[in-house]
Coordinates of C-alpha atoms in Angstrom, one line a residue:
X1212 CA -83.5 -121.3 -39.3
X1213 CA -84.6 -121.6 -35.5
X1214 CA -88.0 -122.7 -35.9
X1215 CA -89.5 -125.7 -33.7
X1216 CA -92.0 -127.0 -36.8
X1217 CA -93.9 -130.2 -35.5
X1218 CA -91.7 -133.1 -36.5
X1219 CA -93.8 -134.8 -38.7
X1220 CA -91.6 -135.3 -41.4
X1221 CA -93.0 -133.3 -44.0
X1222 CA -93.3 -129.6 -43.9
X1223 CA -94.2 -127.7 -47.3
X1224 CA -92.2 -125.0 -48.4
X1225 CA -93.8 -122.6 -50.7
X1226 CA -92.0 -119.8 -52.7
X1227 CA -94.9 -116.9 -53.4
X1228 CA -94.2 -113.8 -55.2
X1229 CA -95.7 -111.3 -51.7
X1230 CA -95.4 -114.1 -49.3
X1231 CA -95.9 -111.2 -46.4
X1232 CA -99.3 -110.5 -47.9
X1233 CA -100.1 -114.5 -48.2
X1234 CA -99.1 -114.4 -44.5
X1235 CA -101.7 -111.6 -43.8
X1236 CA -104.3 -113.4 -46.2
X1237 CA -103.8 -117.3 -45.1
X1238 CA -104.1 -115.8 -41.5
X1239 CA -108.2 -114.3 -42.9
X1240 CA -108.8 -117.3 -45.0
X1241 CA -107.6 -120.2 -42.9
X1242 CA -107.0 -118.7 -39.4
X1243 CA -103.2 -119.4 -39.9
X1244 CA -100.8 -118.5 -37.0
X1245 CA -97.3 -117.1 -37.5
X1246 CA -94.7 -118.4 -35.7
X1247 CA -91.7 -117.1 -37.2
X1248 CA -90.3 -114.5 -39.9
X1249 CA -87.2 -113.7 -41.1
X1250 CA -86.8 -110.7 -43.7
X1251 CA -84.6 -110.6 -46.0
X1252 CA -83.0 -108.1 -48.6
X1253 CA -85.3 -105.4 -50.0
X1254 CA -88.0 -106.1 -47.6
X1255 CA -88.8 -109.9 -49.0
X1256 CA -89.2 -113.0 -46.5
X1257 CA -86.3 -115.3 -46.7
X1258 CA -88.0 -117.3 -44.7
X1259 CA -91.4 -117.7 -42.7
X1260 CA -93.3 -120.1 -40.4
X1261 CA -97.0 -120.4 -39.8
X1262 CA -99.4 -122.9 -38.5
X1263 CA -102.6 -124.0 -40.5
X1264 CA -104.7 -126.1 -38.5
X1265 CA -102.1 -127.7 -36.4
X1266 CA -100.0 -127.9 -39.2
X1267 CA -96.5 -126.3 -40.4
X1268 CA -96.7 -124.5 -43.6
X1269 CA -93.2 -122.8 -44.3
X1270 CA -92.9 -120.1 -47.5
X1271 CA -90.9 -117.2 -48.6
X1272 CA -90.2 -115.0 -51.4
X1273 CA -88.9 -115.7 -54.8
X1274 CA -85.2 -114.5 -54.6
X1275 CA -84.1 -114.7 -58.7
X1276 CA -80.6 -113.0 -57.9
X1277 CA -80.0 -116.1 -55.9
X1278 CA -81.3 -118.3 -57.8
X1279 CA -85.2 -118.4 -57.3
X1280 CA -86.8 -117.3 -59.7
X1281 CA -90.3 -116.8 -59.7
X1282 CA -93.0 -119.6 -61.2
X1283 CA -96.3 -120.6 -61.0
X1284 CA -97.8 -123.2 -58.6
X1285 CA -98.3 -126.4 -60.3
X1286 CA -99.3 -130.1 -59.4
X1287 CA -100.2 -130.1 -55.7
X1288 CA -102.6 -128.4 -53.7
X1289 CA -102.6 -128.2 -50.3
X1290 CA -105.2 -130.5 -48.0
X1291 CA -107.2 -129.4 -45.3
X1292 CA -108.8 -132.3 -43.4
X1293 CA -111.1 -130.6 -40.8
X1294 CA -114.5 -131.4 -39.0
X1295 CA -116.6 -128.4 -40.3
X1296 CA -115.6 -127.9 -43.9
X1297 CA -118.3 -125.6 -44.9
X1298 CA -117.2 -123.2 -42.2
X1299 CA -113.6 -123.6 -43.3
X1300 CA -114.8 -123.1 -47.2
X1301 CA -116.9 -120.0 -46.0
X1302 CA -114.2 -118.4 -44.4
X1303 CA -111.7 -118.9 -47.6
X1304 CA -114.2 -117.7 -49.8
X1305 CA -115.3 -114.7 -48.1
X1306 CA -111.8 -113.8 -48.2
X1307 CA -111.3 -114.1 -51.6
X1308 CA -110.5 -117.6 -52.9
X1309 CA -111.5 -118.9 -56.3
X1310 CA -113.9 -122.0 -56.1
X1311 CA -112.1 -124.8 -58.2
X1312 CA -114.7 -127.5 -57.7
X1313 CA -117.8 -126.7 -55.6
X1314 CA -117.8 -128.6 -51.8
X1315 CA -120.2 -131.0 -51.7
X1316 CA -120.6 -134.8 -51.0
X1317 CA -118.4 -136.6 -52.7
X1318 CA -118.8 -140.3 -54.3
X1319 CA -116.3 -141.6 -51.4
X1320 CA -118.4 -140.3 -48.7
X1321 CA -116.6 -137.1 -47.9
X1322 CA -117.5 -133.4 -48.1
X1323 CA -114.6 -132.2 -50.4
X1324 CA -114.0 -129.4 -52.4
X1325 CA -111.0 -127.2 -54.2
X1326 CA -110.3 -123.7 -54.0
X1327 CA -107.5 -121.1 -55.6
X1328 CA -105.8 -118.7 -53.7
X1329 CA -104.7 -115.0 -55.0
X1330 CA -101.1 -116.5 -54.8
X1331 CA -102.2 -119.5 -57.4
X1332 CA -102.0 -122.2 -54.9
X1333 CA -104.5 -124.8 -55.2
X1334 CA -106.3 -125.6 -51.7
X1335 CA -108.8 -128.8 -50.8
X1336 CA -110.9 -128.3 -48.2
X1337 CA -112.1 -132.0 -46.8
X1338 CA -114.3 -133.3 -43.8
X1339 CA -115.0 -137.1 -43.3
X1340 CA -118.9 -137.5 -43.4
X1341 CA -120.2 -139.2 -40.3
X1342 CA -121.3 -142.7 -40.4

C-alpha cells in the first residue's frame, strides 16, 4: 500500500461487505474524499483510502477465501467532531442513515447524536457547544 494517510497514529480499517458502494455513499453522507483504491479479485477492494473530515478512514472488502470472512460491525462507532453538527446530521440522514439516538444537547454540554449506516457501522456526530 502507497498511501500517504496523515500520520496520526491511528487510522481505522474497516472490512464492509460493498465497500465500493460505502465509498460512493460516505462520499453523499459525509462529503468523504477518495484518495486511493486498489481492486482486487472479482471486482472487490483489497484496499481503499478516503478522507472524512480531515481524517483517514481506510476499508475494503471481506475476502473469506483469504481468510476474511464477513461479520457484522460491533463495539465502536466512528466519531465526528465538527463545528456544525446539525448540517453534518442533515446531510447523513438525507442520505440514508438510521437515527440511533436523536442529536440534541447533551448533559456534558455538547450537541451529540448516533447514527447507523447501510453498512451497519455505528456513526456519532458531535460539536462542542459554545461557551
Amino acid at each position: 500500500m502507497n498511501d500517504t494517510a496523515a500520520s496520526s497514529g491511528l487510522t481505522p480499517y474497516l472490512s464492509i461487505d460493498g465497500a465500493s458502494d460505502a465509498i460512493a455513499f460516505y462520499q453523499q453522507a459525509f462529503g468523504a474524499i477518495e484518495r486511493a483504491r486498489h481492486p482486487g479479485e472479482s471486482g472487490k477492494l483489497m484496499h481503499a483510502h478516503v478522507e472524512i473530515n480531515g481524517a483517514p478512514l481506510f476499508m475494503s472488502d471481506f475476502f473469506p477465501d483469504h481468510g476474511y470472512p464477513p461479520v457484522a460491525a460491533q463495539g465502536f462507532n466512528l466519531h465526528l467532531q465538527v463545528d456544525s453538527a446539525q448540517t453534518w446530521w442533515d446531510r447523513a440522514v438525507a442520505a440514508g442513515c438510521t437515527v440511533l439516538m436523536p442529536l440534541k444537547e447533551e448533559f456534558w454540554g455538547d450537541i451529540y447524536g448516533q447514527l447507523r449506516d447501510p453498512y451497519g457501522i455505528r456513526w456519532a456526530i458531535a460539536q462542542t457547544k459554545a461557551a
